[in-house]
GROMACS .gro file of C-alpha atoms in nm:
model
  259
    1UNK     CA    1   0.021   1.027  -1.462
    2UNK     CA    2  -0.015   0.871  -1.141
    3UNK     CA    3   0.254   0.750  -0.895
    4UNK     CA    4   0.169   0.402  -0.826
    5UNK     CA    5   0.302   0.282  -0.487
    6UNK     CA    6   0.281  -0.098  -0.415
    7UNK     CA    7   0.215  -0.163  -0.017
    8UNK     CA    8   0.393  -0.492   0.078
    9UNK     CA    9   0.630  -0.686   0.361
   10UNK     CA   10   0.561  -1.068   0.329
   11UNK     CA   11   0.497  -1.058   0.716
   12UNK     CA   12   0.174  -1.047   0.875
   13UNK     CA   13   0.102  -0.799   1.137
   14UNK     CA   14   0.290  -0.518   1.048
   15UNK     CA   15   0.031  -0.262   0.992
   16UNK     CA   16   0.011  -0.330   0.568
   17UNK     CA   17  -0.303  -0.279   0.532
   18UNK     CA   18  -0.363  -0.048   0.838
   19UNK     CA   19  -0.163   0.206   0.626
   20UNK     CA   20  -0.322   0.110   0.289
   21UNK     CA   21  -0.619   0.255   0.422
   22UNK     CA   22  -0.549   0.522   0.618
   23UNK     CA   23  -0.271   0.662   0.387
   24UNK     CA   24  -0.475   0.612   0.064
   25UNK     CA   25  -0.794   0.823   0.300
   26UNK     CA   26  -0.515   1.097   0.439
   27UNK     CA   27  -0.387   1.136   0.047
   28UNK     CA   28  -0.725   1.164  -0.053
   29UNK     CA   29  -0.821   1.452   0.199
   30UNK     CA   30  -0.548   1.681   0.057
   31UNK     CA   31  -0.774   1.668  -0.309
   32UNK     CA   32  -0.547   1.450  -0.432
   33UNK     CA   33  -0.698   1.182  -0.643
   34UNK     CA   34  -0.640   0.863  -0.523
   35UNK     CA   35  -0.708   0.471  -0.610
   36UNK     CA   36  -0.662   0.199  -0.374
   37UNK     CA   37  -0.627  -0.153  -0.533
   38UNK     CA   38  -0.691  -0.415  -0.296
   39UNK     CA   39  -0.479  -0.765  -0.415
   40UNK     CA   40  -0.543  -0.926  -0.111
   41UNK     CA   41  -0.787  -1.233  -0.042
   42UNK     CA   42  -0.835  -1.117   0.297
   43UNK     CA   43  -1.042  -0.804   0.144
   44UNK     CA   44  -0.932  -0.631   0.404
   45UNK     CA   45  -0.874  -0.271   0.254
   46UNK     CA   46  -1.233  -0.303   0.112
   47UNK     CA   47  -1.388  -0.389   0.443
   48UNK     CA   48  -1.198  -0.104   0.598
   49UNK     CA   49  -1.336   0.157   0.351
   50UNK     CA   50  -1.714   0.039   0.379
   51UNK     CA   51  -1.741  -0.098   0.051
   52UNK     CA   52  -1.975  -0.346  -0.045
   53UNK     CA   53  -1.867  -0.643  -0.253
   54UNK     CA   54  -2.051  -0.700  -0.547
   55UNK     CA   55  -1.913  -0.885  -0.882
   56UNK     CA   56  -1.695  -0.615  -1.031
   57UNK     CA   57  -1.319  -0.682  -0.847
   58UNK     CA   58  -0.951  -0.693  -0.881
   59UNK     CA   59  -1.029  -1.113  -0.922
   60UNK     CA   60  -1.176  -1.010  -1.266
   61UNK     CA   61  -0.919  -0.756  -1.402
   62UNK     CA   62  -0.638  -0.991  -1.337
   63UNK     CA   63  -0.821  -1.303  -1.504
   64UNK     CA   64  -0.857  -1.078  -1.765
   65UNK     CA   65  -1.273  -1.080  -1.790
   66UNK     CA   66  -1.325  -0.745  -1.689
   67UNK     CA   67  -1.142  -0.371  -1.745
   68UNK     CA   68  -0.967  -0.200  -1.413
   69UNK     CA   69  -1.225   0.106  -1.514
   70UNK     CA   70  -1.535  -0.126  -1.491
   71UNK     CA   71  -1.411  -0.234  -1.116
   72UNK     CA   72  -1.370   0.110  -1.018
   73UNK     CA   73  -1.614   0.176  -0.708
   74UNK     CA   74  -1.631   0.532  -0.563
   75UNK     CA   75  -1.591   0.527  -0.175
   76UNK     CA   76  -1.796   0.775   0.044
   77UNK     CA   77  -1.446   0.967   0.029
   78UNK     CA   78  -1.439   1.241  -0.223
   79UNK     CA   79  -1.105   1.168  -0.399
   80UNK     CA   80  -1.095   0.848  -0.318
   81UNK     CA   81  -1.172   0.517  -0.541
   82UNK     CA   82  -1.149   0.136  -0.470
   83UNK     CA   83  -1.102  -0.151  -0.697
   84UNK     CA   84  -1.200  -0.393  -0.459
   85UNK     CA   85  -1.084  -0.760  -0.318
   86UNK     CA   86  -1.337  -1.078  -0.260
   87UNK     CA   87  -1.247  -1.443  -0.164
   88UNK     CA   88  -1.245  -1.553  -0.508
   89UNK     CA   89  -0.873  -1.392  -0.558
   90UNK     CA   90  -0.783  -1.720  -0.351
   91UNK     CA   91  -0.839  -1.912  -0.672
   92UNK     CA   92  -0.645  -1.637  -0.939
   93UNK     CA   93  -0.304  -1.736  -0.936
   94UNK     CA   94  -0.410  -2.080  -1.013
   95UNK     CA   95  -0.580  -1.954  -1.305
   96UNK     CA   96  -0.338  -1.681  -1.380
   97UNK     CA   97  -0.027  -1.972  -1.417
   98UNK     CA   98  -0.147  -2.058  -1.761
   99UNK     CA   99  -0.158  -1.708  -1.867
  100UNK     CA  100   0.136  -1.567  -2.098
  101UNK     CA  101   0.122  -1.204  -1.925
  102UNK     CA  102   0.091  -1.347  -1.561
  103UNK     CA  103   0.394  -1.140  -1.429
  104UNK     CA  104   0.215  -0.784  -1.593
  105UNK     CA  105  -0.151  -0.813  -1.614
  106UNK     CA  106  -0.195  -0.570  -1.314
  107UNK     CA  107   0.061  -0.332  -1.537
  108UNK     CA  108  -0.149  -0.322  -1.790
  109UNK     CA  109  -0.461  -0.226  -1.682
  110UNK     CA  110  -0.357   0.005  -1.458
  111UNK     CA  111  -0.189   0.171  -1.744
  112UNK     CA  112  -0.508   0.252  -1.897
  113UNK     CA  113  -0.635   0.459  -1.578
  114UNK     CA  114  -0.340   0.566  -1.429
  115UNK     CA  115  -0.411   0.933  -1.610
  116UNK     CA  116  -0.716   0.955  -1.413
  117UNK     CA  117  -0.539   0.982  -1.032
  118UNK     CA  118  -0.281   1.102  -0.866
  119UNK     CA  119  -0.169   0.853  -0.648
  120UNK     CA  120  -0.209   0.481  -0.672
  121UNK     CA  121  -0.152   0.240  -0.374
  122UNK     CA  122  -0.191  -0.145  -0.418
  123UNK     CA  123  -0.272  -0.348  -0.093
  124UNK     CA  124  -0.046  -0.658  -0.153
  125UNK     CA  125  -0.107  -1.000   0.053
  126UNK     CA  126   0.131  -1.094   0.330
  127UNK     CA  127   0.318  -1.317   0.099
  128UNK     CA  128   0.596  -1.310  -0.208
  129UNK     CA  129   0.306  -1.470  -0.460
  130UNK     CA  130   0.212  -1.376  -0.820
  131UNK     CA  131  -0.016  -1.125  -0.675
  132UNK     CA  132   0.220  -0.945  -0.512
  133UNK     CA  133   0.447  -1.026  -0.793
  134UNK     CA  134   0.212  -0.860  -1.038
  135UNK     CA  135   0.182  -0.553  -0.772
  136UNK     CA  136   0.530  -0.515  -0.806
  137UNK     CA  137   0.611  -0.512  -1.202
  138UNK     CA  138   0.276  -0.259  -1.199
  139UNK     CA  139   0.457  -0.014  -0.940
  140UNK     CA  140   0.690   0.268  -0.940
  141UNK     CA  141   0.795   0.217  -0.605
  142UNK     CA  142   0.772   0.008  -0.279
  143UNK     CA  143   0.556   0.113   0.087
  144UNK     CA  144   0.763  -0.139   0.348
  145UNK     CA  145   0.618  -0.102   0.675
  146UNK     CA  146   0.814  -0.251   0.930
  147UNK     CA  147   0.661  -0.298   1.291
  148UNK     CA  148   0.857  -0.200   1.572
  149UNK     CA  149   0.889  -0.549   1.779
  150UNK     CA  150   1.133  -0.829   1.783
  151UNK     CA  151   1.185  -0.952   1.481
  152UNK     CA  152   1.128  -0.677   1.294
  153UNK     CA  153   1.397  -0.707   1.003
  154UNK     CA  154   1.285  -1.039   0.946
  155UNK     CA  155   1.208  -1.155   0.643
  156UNK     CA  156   1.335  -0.846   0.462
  157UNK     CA  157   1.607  -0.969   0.308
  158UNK     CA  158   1.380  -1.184   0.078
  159UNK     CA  159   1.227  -0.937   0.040
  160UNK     CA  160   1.452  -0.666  -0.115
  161UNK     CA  161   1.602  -0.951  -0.304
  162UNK     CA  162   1.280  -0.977  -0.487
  163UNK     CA  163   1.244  -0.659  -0.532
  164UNK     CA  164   1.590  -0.661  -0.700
  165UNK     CA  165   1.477  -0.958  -0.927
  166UNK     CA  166   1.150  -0.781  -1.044
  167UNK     CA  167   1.367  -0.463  -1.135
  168UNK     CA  168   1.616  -0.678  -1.346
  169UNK     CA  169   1.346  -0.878  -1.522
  170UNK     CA  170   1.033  -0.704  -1.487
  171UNK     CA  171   1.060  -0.343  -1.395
  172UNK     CA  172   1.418  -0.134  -1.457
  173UNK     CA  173   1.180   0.191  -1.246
  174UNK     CA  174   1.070  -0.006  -0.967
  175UNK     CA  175   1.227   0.159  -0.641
  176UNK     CA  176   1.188   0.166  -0.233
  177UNK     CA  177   0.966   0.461  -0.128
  178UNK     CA  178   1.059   0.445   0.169
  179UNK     CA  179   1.044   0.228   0.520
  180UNK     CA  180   0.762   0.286   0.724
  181UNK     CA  181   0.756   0.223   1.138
  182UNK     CA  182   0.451   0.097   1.283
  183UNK     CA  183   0.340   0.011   1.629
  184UNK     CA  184   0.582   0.206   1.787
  185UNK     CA  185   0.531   0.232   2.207
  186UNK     CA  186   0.767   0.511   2.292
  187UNK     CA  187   0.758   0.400   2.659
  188UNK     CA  188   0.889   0.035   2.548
  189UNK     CA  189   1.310   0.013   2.526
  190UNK     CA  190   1.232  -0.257   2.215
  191UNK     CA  191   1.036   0.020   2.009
  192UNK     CA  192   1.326   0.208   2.029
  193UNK     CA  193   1.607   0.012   1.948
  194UNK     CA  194   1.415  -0.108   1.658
  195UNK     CA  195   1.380   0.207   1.528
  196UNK     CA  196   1.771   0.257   1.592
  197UNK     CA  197   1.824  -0.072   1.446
  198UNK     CA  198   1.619  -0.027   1.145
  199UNK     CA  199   1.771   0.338   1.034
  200UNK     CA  200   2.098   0.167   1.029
  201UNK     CA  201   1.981  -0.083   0.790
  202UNK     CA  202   1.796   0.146   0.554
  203UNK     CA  203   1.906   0.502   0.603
  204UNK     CA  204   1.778   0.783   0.476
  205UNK     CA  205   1.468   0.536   0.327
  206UNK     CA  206   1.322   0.520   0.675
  207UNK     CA  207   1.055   0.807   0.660
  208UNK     CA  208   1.043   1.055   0.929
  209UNK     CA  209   0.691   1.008   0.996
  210UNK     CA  210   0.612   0.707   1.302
  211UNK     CA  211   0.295   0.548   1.349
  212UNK     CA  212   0.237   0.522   1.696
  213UNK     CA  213   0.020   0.231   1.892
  214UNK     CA  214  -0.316   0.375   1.878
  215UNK     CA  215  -0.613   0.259   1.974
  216UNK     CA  216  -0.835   0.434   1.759
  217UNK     CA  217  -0.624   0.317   1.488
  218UNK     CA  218  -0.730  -0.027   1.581
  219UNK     CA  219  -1.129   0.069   1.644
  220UNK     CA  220  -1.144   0.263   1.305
  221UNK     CA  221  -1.182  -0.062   1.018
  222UNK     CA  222  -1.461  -0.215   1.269
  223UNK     CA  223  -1.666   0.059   1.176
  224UNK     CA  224  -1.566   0.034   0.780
  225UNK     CA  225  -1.421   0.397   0.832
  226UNK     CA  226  -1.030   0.509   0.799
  227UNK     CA  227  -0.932   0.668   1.131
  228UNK     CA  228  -0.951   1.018   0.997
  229UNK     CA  229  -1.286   1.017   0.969
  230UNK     CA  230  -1.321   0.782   1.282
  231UNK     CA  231  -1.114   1.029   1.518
  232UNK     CA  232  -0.983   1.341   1.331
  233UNK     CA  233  -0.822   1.419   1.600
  234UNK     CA  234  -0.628   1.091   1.699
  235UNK     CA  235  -0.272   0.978   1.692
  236UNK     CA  236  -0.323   0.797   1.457
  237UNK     CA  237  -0.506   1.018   1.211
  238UNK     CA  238  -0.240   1.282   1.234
  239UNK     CA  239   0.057   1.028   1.190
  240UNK     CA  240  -0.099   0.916   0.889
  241UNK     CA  241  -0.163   1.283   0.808
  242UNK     CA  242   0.186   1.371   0.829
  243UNK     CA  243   0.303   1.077   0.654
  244UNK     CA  244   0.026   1.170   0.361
  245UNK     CA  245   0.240   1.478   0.357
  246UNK     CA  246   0.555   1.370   0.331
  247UNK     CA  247   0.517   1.167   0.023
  248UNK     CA  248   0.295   1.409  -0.147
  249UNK     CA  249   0.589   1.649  -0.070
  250UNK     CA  250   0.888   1.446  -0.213
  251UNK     CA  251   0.671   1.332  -0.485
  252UNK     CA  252   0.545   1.651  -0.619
  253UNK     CA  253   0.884   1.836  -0.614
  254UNK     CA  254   1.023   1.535  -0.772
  255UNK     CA  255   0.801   1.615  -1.069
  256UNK     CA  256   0.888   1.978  -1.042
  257UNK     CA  257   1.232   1.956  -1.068
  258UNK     CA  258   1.177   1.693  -1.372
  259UNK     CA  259   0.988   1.927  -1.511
   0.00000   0.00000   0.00000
């Protein structure tokens, strides 16, 4: 059964989609099957990975014309699948509003594959909308990244408090995975105090792992390639390495001691 981790923070900019890619690549390169859902009308993720858009998408599965197995598209990543985003998700939650499952379409169609991988990250849009909605009652848990400049905590409030709402209505499982920092500068004072700043508020749910201002983190999605197999050797590809790592690590002996 996989653990399905929902990738969301209602701001722009704050390296969302950045780490649905390069997370869901670095997962995938320890042989760990992964799916990346793209629920964003930006299509961002699926540009990132390379993949070609074609009529099988996420816009389908949640109107409820197509199966989440038909949309599945292999990347050139072994262990790693895409159901891809296109512009037409712009017009879903209009024709989603009618619907009596709105809230848990997603849910259920990822229930039906969810044997199948591993790991399952959803790419949420930089807004609290059905889609993100629906990526939330589907999930197990909650990816926040959180950039390290002013203004970081913003917003964050609202969001939690949804969070809270979906688990009392929607999903009793649904947790925080964890905080992740992005765009940190070590030589600014800001980055810093951020990440000071933002450990108070969350604790011990601010990972360990930092993603660091790279610029080979910014080349990689120009070339429709996660930065591991941009630059292997980058900052960036080993801060999403280690970060790979540590959730594979707390999620695996989790099951363990379950077991």
């Amino acid at each position: 059964m996989a653990k399905i981790i929902a990738i969301t923070n209602q701001k722009g900019g704050v390296g969302k989609t950045t780490t649905a890619i390069n997370l869901s690549a670095s997962i995938a390169a320890t042989e760990k099957k992964t799916l990346l859902i793209d629920i964003d009308p930006q299509a961002n993720s699926t540009s990132g990975l390379g993949t070609e858009e074609n009529d099988y998408s996420i816009y389908q599965v949640l109107i409820g014309v197509e199966d989440a197995r038909t949309c599945i598209q292999n990347t050139y990543i072994p262990y790693l699948d895409i159901i891809p985003s296109n512009i037409n998700l712009v017009g879903a939650e209009v024709e989603m509003v009618s619907m009596k499952n709105r809230e848990t379409m997603l849910r259920e169609q990822i229930g039906k594959i969810s044997e199948d991988y591993d790991f399952v990250f959803i790419d949420c849009p930089p807004s609290l909308s059905l889609l993100t909605l629906n990526a939330l009652t589907a999930s197990d848990s909650v990816l926040i990244p959180v950039q390290c400049e002013y203004f970081a905590l913003e917003g964050l409030g609202q969001l939690l408090n949804t969070i809270n709402i979906v688990k009392k209505g929607l999903n009793q499982k649904l947790t925080v995975e964890g905080v992740l920092l992005t765009m940190y500068d070590s030589r600014l004072r800001l980055s810093n105090q951020v990440v000071e700043e933002v450990k108070k508020y969350f604790g011990e749910k601010v990972f360990n792992t930092i993603i660091h201002r790279n610029v080979r983190l910014s080349e990689a999605p120009s070339h429709g390639k996660p930065v591991l197999h941009y630059d292997a050797i980058s900052t960036g590809a080993k801060n999403y390495m280690a970060l790979a790592e540590e959730i594979i690590k707390k999620n695996f002996n989790q099951k363990e001691i379950e077991r």
